[in-house]
Short mmCIF file of C-alpha atoms (C1' of nucleotides) in Angstrom, two decimals:
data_model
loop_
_atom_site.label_atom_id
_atom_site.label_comp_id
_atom_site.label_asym_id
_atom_site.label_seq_id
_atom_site.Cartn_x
_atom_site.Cartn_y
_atom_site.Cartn_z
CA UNK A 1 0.44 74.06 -39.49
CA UNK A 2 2.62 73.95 -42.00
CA UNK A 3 2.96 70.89 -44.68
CA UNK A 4 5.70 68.36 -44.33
CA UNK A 5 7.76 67.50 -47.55
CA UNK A 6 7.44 64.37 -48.45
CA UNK A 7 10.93 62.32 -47.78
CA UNK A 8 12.97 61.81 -50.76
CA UNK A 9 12.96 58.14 -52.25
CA UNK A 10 15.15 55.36 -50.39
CA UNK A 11 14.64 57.55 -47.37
CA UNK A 12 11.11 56.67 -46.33
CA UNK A 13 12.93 55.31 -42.85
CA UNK A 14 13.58 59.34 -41.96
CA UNK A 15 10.23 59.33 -40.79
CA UNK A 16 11.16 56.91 -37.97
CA UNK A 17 12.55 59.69 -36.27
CA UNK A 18 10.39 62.33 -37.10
CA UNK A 19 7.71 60.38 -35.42
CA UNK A 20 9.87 59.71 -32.21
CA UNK A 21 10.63 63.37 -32.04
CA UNK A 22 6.93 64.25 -32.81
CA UNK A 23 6.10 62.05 -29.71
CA UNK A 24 8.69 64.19 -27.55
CA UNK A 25 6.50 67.09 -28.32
CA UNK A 26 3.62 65.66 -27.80
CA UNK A 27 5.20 64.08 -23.93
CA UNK A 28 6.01 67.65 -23.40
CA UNK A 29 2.47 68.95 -24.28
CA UNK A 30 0.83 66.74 -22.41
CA UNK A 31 2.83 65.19 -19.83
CA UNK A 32 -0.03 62.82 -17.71
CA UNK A 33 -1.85 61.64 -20.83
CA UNK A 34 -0.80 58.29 -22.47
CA UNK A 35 0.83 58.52 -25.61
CA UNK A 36 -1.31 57.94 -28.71
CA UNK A 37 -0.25 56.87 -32.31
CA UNK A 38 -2.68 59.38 -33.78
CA UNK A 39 -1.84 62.27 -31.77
CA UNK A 40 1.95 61.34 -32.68
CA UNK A 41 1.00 61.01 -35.98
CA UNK A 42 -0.88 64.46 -35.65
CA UNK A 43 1.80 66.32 -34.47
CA UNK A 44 4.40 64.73 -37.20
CA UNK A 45 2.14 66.42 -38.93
CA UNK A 46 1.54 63.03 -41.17
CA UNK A 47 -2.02 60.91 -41.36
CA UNK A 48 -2.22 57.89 -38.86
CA UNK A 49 -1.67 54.94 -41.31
CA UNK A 50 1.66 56.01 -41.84
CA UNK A 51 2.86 55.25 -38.60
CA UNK A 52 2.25 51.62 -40.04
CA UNK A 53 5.28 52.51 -42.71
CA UNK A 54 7.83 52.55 -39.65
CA UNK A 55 6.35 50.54 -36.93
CA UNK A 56 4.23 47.41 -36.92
CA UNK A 57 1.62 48.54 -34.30
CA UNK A 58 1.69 51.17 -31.19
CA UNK A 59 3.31 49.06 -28.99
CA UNK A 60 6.56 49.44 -31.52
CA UNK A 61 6.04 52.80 -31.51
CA UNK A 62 6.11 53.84 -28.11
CA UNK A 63 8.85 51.09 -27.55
CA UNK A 64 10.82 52.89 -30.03
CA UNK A 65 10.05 55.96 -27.76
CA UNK A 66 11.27 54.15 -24.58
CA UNK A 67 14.40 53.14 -25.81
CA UNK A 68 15.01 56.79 -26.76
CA UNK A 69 14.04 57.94 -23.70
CA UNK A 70 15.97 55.69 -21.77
CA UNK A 71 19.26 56.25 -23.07
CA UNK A 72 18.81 60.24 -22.89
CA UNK A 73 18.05 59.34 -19.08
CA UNK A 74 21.30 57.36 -18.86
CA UNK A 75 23.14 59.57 -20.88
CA UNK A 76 22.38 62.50 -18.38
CA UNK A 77 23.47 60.32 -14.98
CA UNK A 78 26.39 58.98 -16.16
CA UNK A 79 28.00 62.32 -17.33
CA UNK A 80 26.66 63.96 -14.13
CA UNK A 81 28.41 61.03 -12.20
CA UNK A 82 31.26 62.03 -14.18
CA UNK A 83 31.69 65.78 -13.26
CA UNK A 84 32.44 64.71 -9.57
CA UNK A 85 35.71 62.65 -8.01
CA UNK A 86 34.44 61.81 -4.61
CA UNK A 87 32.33 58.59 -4.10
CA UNK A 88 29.70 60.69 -2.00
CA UNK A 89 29.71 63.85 -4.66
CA UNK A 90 29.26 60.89 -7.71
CA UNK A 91 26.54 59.23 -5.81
CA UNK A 92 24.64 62.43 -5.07
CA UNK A 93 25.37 63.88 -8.77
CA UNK A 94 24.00 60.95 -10.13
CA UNK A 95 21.08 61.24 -8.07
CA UNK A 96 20.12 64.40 -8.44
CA UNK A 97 20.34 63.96 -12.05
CA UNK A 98 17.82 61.66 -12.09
CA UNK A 99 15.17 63.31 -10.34
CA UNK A 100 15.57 66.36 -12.06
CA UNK A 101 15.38 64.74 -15.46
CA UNK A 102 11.64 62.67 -13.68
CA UNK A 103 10.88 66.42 -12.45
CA UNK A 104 11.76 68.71 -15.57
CA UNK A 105 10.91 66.12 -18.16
CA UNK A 106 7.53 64.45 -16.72
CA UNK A 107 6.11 63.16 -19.45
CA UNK A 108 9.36 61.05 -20.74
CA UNK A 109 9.48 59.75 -17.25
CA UNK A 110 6.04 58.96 -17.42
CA UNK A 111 6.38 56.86 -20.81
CA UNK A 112 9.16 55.32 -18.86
CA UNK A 113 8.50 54.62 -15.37
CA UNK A 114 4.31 54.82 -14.88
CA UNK A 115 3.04 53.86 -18.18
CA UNK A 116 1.50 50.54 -19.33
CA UNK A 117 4.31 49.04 -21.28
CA UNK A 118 6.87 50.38 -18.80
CA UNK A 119 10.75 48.95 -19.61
CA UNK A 120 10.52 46.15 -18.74
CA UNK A 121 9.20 45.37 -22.21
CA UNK A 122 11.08 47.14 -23.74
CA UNK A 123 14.73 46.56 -22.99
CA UNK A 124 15.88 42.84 -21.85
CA UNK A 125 15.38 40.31 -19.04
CA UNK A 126 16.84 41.83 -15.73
CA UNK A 127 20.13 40.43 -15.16
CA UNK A 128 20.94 39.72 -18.57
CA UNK A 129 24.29 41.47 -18.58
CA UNK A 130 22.97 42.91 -22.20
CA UNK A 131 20.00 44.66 -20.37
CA UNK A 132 19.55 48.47 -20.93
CA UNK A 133 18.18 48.60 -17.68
CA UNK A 134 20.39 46.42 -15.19
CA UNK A 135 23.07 48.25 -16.79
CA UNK A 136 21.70 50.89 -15.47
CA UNK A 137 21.01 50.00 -12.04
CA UNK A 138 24.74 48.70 -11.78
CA UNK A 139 25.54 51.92 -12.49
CA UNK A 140 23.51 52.90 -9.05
CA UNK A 141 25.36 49.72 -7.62
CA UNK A 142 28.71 50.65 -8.46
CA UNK A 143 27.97 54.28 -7.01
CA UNK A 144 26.63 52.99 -3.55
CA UNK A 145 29.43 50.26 -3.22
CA UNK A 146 31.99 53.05 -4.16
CA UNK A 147 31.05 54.76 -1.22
CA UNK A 148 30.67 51.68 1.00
CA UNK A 149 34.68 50.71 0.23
CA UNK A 150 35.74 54.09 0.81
CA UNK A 151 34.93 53.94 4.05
CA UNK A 152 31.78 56.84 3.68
CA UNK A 153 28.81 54.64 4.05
CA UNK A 154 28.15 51.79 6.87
CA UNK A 155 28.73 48.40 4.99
CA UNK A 156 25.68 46.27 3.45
CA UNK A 157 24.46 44.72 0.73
CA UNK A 158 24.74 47.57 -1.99
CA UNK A 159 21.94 45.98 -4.01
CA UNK A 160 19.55 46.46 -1.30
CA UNK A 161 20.59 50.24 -0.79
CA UNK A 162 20.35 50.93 -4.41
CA UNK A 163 16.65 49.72 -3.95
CA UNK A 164 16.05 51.35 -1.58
CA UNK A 165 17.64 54.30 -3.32
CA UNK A 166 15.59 54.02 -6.87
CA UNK A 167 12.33 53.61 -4.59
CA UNK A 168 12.58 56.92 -3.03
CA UNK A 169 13.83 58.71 -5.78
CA UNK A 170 11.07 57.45 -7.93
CA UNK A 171 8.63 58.07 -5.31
CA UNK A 172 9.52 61.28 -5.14
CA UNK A 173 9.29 62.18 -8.82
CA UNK A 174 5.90 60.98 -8.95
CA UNK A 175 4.59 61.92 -5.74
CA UNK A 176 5.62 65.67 -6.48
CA UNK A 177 3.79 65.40 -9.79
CA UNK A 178 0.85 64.01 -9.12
CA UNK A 179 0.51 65.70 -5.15
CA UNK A 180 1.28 68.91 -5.92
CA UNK A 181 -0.70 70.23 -3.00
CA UNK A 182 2.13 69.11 -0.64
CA UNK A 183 4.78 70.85 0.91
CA UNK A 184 7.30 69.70 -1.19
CA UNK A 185 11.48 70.37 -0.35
CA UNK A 186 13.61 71.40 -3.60
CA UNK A 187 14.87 68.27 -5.04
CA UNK A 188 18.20 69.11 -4.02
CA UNK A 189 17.61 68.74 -0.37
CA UNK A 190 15.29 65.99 -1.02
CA UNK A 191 18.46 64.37 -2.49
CA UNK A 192 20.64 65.48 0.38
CA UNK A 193 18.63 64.23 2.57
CA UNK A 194 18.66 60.99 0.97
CA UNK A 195 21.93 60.78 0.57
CA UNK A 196 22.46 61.67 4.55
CA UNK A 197 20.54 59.41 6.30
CA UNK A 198 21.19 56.73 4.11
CA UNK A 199 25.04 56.93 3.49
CA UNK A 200 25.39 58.62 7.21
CA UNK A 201 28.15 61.11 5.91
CA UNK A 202 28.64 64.50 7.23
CA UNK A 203 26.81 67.45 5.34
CA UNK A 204 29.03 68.43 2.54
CA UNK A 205 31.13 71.78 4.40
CA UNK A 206 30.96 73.65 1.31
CA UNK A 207 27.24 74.36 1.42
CA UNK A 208 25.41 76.04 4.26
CA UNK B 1 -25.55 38.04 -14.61
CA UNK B 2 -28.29 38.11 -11.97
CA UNK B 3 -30.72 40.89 -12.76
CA UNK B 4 -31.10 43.51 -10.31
CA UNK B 5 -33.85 44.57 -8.34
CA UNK B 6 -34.69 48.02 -7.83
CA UNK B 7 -34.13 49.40 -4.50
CA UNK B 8 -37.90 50.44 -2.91
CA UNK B 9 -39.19 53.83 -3.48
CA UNK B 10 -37.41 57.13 -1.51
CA UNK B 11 -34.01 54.46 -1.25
CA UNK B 12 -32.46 55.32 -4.18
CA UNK B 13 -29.57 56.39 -2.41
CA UNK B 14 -28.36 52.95 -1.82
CA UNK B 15 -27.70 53.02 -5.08
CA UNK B 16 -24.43 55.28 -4.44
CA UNK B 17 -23.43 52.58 -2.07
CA UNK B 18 -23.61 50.03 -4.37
CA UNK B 19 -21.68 51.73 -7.13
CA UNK B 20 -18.54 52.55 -4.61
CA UNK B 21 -18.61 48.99 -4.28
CA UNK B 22 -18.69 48.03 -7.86
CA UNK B 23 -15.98 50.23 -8.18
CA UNK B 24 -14.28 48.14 -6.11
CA UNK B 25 -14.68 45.15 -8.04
CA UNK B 26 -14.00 46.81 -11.26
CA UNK B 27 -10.83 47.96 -9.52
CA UNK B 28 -9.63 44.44 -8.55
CA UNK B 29 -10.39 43.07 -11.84
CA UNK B 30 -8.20 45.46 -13.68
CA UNK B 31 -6.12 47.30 -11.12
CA UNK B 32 -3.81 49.66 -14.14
CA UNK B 33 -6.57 50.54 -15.87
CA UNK B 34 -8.33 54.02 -15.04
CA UNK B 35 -12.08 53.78 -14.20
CA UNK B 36 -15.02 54.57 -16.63
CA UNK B 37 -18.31 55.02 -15.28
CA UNK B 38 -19.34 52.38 -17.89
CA UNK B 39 -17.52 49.88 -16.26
CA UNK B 40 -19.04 51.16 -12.90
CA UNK B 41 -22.27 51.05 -13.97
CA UNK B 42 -22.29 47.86 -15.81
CA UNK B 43 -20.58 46.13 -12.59
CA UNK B 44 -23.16 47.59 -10.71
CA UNK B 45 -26.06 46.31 -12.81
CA UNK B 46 -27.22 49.33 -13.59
CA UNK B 47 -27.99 51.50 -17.04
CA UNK B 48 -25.13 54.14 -17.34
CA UNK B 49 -27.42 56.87 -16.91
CA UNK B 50 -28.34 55.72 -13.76
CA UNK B 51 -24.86 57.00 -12.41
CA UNK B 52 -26.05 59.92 -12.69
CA UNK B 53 -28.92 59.81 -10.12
CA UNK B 54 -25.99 59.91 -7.37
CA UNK B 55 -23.07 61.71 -9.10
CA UNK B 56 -23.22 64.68 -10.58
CA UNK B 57 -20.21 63.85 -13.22
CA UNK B 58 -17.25 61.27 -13.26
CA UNK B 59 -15.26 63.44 -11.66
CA UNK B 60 -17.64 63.01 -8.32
CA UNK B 61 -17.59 59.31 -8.57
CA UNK B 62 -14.24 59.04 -8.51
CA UNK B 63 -14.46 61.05 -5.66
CA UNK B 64 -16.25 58.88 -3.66
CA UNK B 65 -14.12 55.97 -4.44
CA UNK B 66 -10.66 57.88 -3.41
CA UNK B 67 -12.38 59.23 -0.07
CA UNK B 68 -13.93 55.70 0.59
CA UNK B 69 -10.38 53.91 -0.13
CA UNK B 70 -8.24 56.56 1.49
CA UNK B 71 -10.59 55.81 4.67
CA UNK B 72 -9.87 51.93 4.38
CA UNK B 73 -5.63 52.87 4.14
CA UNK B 74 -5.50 55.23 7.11
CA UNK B 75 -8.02 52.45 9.37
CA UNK B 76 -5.57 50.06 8.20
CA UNK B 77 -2.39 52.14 8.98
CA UNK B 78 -3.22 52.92 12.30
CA UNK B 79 -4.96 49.78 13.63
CA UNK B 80 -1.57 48.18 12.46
CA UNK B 81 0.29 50.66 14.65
CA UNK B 82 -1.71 50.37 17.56
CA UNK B 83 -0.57 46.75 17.78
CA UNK B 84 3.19 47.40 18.79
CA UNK B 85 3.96 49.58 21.83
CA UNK B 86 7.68 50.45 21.37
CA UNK B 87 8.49 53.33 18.98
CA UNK B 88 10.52 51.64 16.71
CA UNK B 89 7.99 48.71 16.27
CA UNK B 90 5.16 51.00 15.85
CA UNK B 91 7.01 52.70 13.00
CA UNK B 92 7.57 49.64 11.07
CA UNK B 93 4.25 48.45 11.27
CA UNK B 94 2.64 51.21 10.00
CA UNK B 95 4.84 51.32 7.10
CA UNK B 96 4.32 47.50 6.54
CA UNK B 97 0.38 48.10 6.38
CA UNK B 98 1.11 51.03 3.88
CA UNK B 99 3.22 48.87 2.05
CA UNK B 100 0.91 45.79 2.51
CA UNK B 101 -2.15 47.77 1.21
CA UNK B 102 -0.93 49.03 -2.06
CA UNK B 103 0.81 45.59 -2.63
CA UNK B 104 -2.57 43.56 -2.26
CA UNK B 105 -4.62 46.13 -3.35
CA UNK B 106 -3.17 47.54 -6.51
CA UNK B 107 -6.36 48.97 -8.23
CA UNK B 108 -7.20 51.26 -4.65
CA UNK B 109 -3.97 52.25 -4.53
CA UNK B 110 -3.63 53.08 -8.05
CA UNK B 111 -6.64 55.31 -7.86
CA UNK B 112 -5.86 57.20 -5.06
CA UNK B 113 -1.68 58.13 -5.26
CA UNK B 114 -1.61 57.32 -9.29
CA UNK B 115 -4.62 58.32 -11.29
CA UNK B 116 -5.39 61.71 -12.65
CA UNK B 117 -7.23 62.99 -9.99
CA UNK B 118 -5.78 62.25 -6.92
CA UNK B 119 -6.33 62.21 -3.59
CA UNK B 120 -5.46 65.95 -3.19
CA UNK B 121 -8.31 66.99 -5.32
CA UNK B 122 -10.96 65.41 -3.36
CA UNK B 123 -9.31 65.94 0.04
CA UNK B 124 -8.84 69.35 1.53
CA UNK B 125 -6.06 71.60 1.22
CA UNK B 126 -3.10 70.78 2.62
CA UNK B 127 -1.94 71.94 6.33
CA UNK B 128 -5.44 72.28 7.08
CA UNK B 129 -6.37 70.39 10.33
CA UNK B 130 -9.56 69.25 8.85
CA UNK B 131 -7.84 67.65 6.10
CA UNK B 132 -7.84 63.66 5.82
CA UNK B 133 -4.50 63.70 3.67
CA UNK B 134 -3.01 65.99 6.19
CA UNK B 135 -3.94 64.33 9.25
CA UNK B 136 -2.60 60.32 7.58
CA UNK B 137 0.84 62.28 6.85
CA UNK B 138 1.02 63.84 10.87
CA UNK B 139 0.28 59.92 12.06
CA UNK B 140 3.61 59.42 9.95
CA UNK B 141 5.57 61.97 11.30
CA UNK B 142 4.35 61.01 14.86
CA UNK B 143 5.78 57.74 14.65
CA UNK B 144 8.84 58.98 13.62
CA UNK B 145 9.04 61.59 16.46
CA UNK B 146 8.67 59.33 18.58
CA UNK B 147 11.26 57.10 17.73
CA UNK B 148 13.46 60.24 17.87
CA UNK B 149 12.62 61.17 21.46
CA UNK B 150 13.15 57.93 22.72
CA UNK B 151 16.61 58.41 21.21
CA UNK B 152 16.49 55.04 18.50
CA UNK B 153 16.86 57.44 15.78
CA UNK B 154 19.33 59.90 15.04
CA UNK B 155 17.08 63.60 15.60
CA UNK B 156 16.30 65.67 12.42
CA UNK B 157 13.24 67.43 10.74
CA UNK B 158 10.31 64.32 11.79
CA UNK B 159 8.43 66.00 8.39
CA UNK B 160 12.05 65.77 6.50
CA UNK B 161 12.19 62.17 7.17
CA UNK B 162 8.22 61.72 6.54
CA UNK B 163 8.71 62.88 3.28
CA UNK B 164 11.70 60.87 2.63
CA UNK B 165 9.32 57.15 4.49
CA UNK B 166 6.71 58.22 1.98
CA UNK B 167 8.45 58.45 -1.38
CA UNK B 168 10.42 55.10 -0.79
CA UNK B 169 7.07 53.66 -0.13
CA UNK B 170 5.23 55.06 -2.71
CA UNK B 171 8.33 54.34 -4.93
CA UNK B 172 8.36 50.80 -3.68
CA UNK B 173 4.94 50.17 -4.16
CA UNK B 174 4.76 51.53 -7.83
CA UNK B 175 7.84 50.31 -8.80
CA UNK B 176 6.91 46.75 -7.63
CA UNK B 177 4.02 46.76 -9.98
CA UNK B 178 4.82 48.24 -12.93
CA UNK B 179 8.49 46.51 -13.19
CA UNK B 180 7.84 43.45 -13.06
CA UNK B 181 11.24 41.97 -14.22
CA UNK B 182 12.59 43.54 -11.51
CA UNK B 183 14.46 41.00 -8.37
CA UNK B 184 12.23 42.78 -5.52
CA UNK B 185 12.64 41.65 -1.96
CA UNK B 186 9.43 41.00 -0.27
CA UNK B 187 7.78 43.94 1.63
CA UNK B 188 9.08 43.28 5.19
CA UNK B 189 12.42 43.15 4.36
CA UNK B 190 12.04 46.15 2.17
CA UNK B 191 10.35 48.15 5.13
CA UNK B 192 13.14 46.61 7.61
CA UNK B 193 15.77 48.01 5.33
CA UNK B 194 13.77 51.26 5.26
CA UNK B 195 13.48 51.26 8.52
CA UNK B 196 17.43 50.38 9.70
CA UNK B 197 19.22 52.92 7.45
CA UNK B 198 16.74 55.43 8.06
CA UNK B 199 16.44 55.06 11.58
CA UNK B 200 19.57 53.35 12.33
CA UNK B 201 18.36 51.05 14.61
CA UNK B 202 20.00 47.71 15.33
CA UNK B 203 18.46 44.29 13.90
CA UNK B 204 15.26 43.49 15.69
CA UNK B 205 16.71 40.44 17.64
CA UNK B 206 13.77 38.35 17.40
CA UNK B 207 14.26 37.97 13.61
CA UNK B 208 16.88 35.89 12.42
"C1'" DT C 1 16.34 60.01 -75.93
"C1'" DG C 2 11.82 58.33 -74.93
"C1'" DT C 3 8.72 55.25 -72.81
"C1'" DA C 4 6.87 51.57 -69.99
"C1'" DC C 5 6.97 49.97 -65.61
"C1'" DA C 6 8.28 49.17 -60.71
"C1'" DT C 7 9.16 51.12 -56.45
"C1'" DC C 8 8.28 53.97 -52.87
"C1'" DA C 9 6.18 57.64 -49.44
"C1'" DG C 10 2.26 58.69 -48.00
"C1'" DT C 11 -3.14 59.28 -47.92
"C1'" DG C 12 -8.51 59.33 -47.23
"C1'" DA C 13 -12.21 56.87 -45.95
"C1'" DA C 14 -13.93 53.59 -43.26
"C1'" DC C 15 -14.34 49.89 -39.47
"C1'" DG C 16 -15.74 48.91 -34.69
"C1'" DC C 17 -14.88 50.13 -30.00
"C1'" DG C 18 -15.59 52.31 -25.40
"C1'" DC C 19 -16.10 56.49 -23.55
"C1'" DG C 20 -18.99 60.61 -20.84
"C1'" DT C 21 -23.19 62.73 -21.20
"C1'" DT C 22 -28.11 64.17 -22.57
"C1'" DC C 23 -32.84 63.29 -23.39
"C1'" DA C 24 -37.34 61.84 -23.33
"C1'" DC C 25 -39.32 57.79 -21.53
"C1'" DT C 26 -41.41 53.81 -18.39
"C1'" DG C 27 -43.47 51.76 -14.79
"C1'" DA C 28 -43.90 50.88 -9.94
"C1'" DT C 29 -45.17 52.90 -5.44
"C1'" DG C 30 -46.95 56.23 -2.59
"C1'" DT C 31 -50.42 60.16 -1.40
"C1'" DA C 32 -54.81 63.19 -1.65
"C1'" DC C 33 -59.49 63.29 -1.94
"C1'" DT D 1 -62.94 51.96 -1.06
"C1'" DG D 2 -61.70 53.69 -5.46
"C1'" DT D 3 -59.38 56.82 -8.42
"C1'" DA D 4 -56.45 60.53 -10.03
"C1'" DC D 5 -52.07 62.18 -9.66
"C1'" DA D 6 -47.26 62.97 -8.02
"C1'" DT D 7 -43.03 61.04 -6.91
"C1'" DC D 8 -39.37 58.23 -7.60
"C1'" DA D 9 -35.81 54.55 -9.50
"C1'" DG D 10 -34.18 53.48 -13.34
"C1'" DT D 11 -33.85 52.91 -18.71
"C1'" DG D 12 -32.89 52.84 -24.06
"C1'" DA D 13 -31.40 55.29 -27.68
"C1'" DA D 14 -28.66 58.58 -29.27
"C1'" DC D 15 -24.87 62.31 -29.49
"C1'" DG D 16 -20.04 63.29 -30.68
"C1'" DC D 17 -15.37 62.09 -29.58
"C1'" DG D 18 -10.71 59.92 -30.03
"C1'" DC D 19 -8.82 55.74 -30.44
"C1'" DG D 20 -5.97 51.62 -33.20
"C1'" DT D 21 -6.12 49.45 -37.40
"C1'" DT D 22 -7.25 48.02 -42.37
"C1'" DC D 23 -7.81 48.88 -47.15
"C1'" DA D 24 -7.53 50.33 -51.62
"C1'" DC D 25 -5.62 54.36 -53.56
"C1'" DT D 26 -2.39 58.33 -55.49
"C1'" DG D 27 1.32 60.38 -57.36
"C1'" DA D 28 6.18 61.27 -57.52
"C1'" DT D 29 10.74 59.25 -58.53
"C1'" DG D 30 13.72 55.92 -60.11
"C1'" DT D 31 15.13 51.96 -63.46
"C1'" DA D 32 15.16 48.87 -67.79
"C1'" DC D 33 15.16 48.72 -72.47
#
DNA sequence: TGTACATCAGTGAACGCGCGTTCACTGATGTAC
DNA sequence: TGTACATCAGTGAACGCGCGTTCACTGATGTAC
């Protein structure tokens, strides 16, 4: 409980992050709950109005958050997409990367995925080639298709596979948060499993 | 804005009745929001308090909705299986009323896979017989043992490939709702997509 | 160098709201004698 | 048949809480002259 220093003139605008970091910690704390501006505020250790300095209303505020949250969660899957060579290997890197970031960090997936003002709001029309998020899902796209071309995967529409892959992995993040009486499989073999009946390869040799 | 009239003397019980199914009209009306006995009780026509003459708490109410919806899914799964007699057929169409219920029926659905307390609180433990969440998932995995004895689908772990049906239609289902900006293809073709790289069954040949 | 003033970061008190819950009550209907 | 009383369904007012937002303010730091 310590008191925050005031932010040196002309730098007012450092709270802006302070209070996006303050909301991580807050996500973290309380994962389920929605986020509020005072309990943000709170924990930037800085009295609500100020909030009002930085943003023009909650909804900025926890768009602000979004955004941030969103580009970590891209950030992670494209550099674990990265660290493989094979189309399969990239495709189930990628994947698994994204569940564990839903499963490890559940309350920035929340804010991104289950909450009120989901994306969508956030980031641009879908299909604008500018859009955070259909970047995004061409990255998923490209993945898929990779694997299609190589000769790994029976051919389709890789659009509709990509669906069909963001559905389940989604379900499966939330599912194992909010059911956590089931039986639940690791996420890796949750992902394997995906990535075997959907892409028909072999199991990878190397594992047992 | 009809008043009510108060139910005759040693009936008061059909007062629980009628808030499950006020609950089901606040539910329709606002379908992301979370319930508050207020909202119950005012749909209901009824003082708050008055809650309180059936339900101990919130937490009970609730309760009552999630069994009484999770009742209407599973009599709506399996009626919608016992319409088809081949395996393959039967699969799809209980995963097309699954679908179907949590597309049309957003607020139910919400409540019982997406709220805070969910189904698994007011259902028993999981792997017990006698448990209603338990006994929906083994109709699941049925239908998909099935479909592997008759030799349509490719054998595995039936409870594997349960899990995997039930987070792509969860995911499906959220996903649909919350991200809206989103190109979605309707239900059946998401559910025969689900169902043909799952199962790897050819094209029903009746559709074109 | 000193002084008046503007800018800027941030605050404390208050607002109205909806919430879950408690409490002492009201008034109609049934039962005992 | 009348009357006292118990039971029962339901209520109105109040509680304390956390919320988003507004408002007039405080006090430190910079700038102009």
């Amino acid at each position: 409980v310590t008191t925050r220093v005031r932010n040196p003139h002309g730098e007012g605008s450092r709270l802006r992050d302070e209070l996006i970091a303050a909301a991580g910690r807050v996500l973290a704390a309380a994962p389920d709950a929605d986020l509020s501006l005072r309990a943000v505020a709170r924990e930037a250790g800085v009295a609500a109005p100020s909030v009002y300095l930085q943003f023009a209303d909650k909804t900025e505020l926890v768009g602000a958050v979004i955004a941030h949250y969103f580009e970590q969660l891209r950030e992670v899957v494209v550099n674990a997409i990265a660290t493989a060579a094979e189309p399969v290997d990239r495709l189930r890197a990628g994947c698994l990367a994204y569940c564990r970031f839903g499963l490890e960090r559940p309350g920035p997936y929340h804010v991104l995925f289950a909450s009120e003002a989901p994306v969508a709001h956030v980031l641009g029309r879908f299909g604008d080639p500018d859009d955070a998020g259909t970047r995004a899902f061409a990255t998923l796209i490209d993945a898929i298709r990779d694997c299609m071309t190589a000769g790994i995967a029976r051919p389709g529409d890789p659009f509709r596979q990509a669906t069909l892959f963001w559905s389940a992995m989604h379900g499966y993040v939330s599912l194992v948060q909010l059911q956590r009486g089931f039986p639940w499989q690791p996420v890796d073999e949750f992902v394997d499993d995906l990535i075997t009946t959907f892409i028909n390869a072999p199991a990878d040799p190397d594992r047992q």
